[in-house]
XYZ file of C-alpha atoms in Angstrom:
179
model
C -3.473 28.027 21.158
C -1.604 27.354 17.965
C -1.560 23.781 16.763
C 1.712 22.349 15.561
C 1.920 20.704 12.148
C 1.658 16.943 11.986
C 4.944 15.336 11.002
C 3.429 11.962 10.228
C 1.737 9.963 7.509
C -1.985 10.303 7.036
C -4.924 12.093 5.498
C -6.129 15.564 6.331
C -5.218 19.007 7.505
C -1.571 19.380 8.558
C -2.573 21.551 11.528
C -5.682 19.620 12.564
C -6.960 19.908 16.122
C -8.927 16.615 15.940
C -6.491 13.823 15.094
C -7.593 10.212 14.900
C -4.896 7.518 14.922
C -5.619 4.265 13.135
C -3.399 1.211 12.735
C -3.676 0.760 8.977
C -4.106 2.746 5.804
C -6.345 2.000 2.841
C -4.774 -0.800 0.772
C -4.395 1.297 -2.361
C -1.193 1.799 -4.369
C -1.450 5.601 -4.221
C -1.249 5.547 -0.402
C 1.267 2.725 0.110
C 4.308 5.010 0.311
C 2.611 7.989 1.970
C 5.015 9.561 4.506
C 3.401 12.985 5.038
C -0.051 14.392 5.696
C -2.042 14.503 2.473
C -5.267 16.488 2.351
C -8.001 14.557 0.587
C -9.877 16.152 -2.287
C -13.591 16.278 -2.917
C -14.779 12.811 -3.932
C -11.663 11.017 -2.667
C -13.431 9.500 0.355
C -15.976 7.926 -2.001
C -13.129 6.652 -4.197
C -11.514 4.979 -1.144
C -14.885 3.530 -0.109
C -15.433 1.998 -3.553
C -11.889 0.589 -3.754
C -11.563 -0.650 -0.167
C -15.045 -1.603 0.928
C -17.384 -1.127 3.821
C -14.723 -1.045 6.549
C -13.336 2.249 5.317
C -16.814 3.661 4.757
C -17.490 3.011 8.441
C -14.273 4.778 9.508
C -15.165 7.931 7.577
C -18.827 7.838 8.642
C -18.018 7.393 12.328
C -15.435 10.206 12.168
C -17.993 12.596 10.621
C -20.687 11.541 13.113
C -18.275 12.188 16.004
C -17.581 15.715 14.772
C -21.312 16.397 14.599
C -21.665 15.163 18.200
C -19.149 17.735 19.456
C -20.051 21.097 20.921
C -19.695 23.732 18.187
C -17.482 25.732 20.584
C -14.963 22.894 20.290
C -15.429 22.173 16.613
C -17.214 24.963 14.758
C -16.559 23.711 11.225
C -19.585 21.405 11.274
C -21.738 24.552 11.075
C -20.774 24.724 7.375
C -22.685 21.520 6.625
C -26.295 20.526 7.154
C -25.547 16.909 8.087
C -22.675 14.647 9.005
C -22.952 13.079 5.534
C -22.572 16.458 3.861
C -19.639 17.311 6.131
C -17.975 13.989 5.280
C -18.275 14.597 1.546
C -17.400 18.296 1.460
C -14.888 18.855 4.287
C -13.669 15.789 6.214
C -9.888 15.296 5.960
C -9.512 18.054 3.379
C -7.199 21.072 3.610
C -8.537 23.505 6.195
C -10.889 20.900 7.716
C -9.097 20.834 11.086
C -9.293 17.016 10.923
C -6.691 14.310 10.340
C -6.590 10.526 10.105
C -3.052 9.520 11.061
C -1.360 6.192 10.319
C 1.623 6.720 12.640
C 2.139 7.452 16.337
C 0.996 10.707 17.946
C 3.549 13.441 18.521
C 2.316 14.592 21.902
C 2.534 18.315 22.548
C 0.169 18.844 25.487
C -0.103 22.617 25.306
C -1.153 22.906 21.676
C -4.903 22.257 21.964
C -4.910 19.129 19.795
C -7.148 16.187 20.685
C -5.440 12.854 19.958
C -7.927 9.981 19.547
C -6.483 6.495 19.270
C -8.986 4.193 17.578
C -8.844 0.793 19.218
C -7.477 -0.580 22.469
C -5.096 -2.947 20.648
C -3.647 -0.046 18.637
C -3.251 2.018 21.820
C -1.404 -0.787 23.579
C 0.900 -1.251 20.562
C 1.682 2.490 20.556
C 2.444 2.404 24.291
C 4.732 -0.609 23.829
C 6.504 1.291 21.024
C 7.228 4.170 23.421
C 4.256 6.551 23.258
C 4.767 8.736 26.366
C 1.132 8.713 27.491
C -0.203 7.929 30.953
C -3.547 6.351 30.206
C -6.255 6.144 32.835
C -8.620 3.382 31.726
C -12.214 4.405 32.458
C -13.550 0.995 31.419
C -12.581 -1.798 29.042
C -12.874 0.469 25.971
C -12.079 4.082 26.894
C -8.963 5.673 28.354
C -7.845 9.258 28.972
C -4.541 11.064 29.408
C -5.829 14.568 30.124
C -2.350 16.122 30.326
C -1.406 14.978 26.816
C -5.009 15.262 25.521
C -5.048 11.605 24.452
C -8.212 9.521 24.316
C -8.552 5.851 23.492
C -11.869 4.613 22.181
C -13.210 1.605 20.298
C -12.267 1.288 16.641
C -14.245 3.536 14.286
C -16.900 0.972 13.355
C -20.661 1.167 13.996
C -20.756 -1.964 16.121
C -17.739 -1.062 18.240
C -18.333 2.700 18.474
C -22.124 2.947 18.367
C -24.087 6.195 18.832
C -24.145 5.870 22.628
C -20.372 5.374 22.753
C -19.874 8.222 20.261
C -21.798 10.525 22.607
C -19.587 9.349 25.496
C -16.461 10.061 23.422
C -17.797 13.553 22.622
C -18.254 14.177 26.379
C -14.667 13.012 27.006
C -13.393 15.441 24.366
C -15.375 18.277 25.986
C -13.968 17.324 29.416
C -10.421 17.845 28.135
C -11.158 21.598 28.098
C -12.958 21.693 31.468
């Protein structure tokens, strides 16, 4: 299946198949007026981490750890790196990475093979109230699925909220979208 380009603001590959939606962007002048997808360059994640602190470091780390938890049949690009840390530094959110961190609402196209991951229940509810056409089935207090639109809701990308056990659960939910 061919993925459709992202027509939103964020970081990463414009035709990413793993798209994470987050409520805010790094508070840096160079990203304040971002209205399109911008691939990050080598070293830019570290620059954001230094400028914006530990919260953003956690977002990038959790994203990379999630990709390493996925079956390589679903996300083969992790085979190019020896660890999630190496993947984060050399590939995550760069052109051709097949990953995106999006600061606006998902454009749901169910047949295009994209996985839409909304980070945080509060963000998901705000998107629904703003008109996101998803039919979420809440599995518990933290995770929801809309299999038709390939939308998942999970805890925010933070170690305490989305720990290793919950990351493994999220990886299983992503795999189940293709079952």
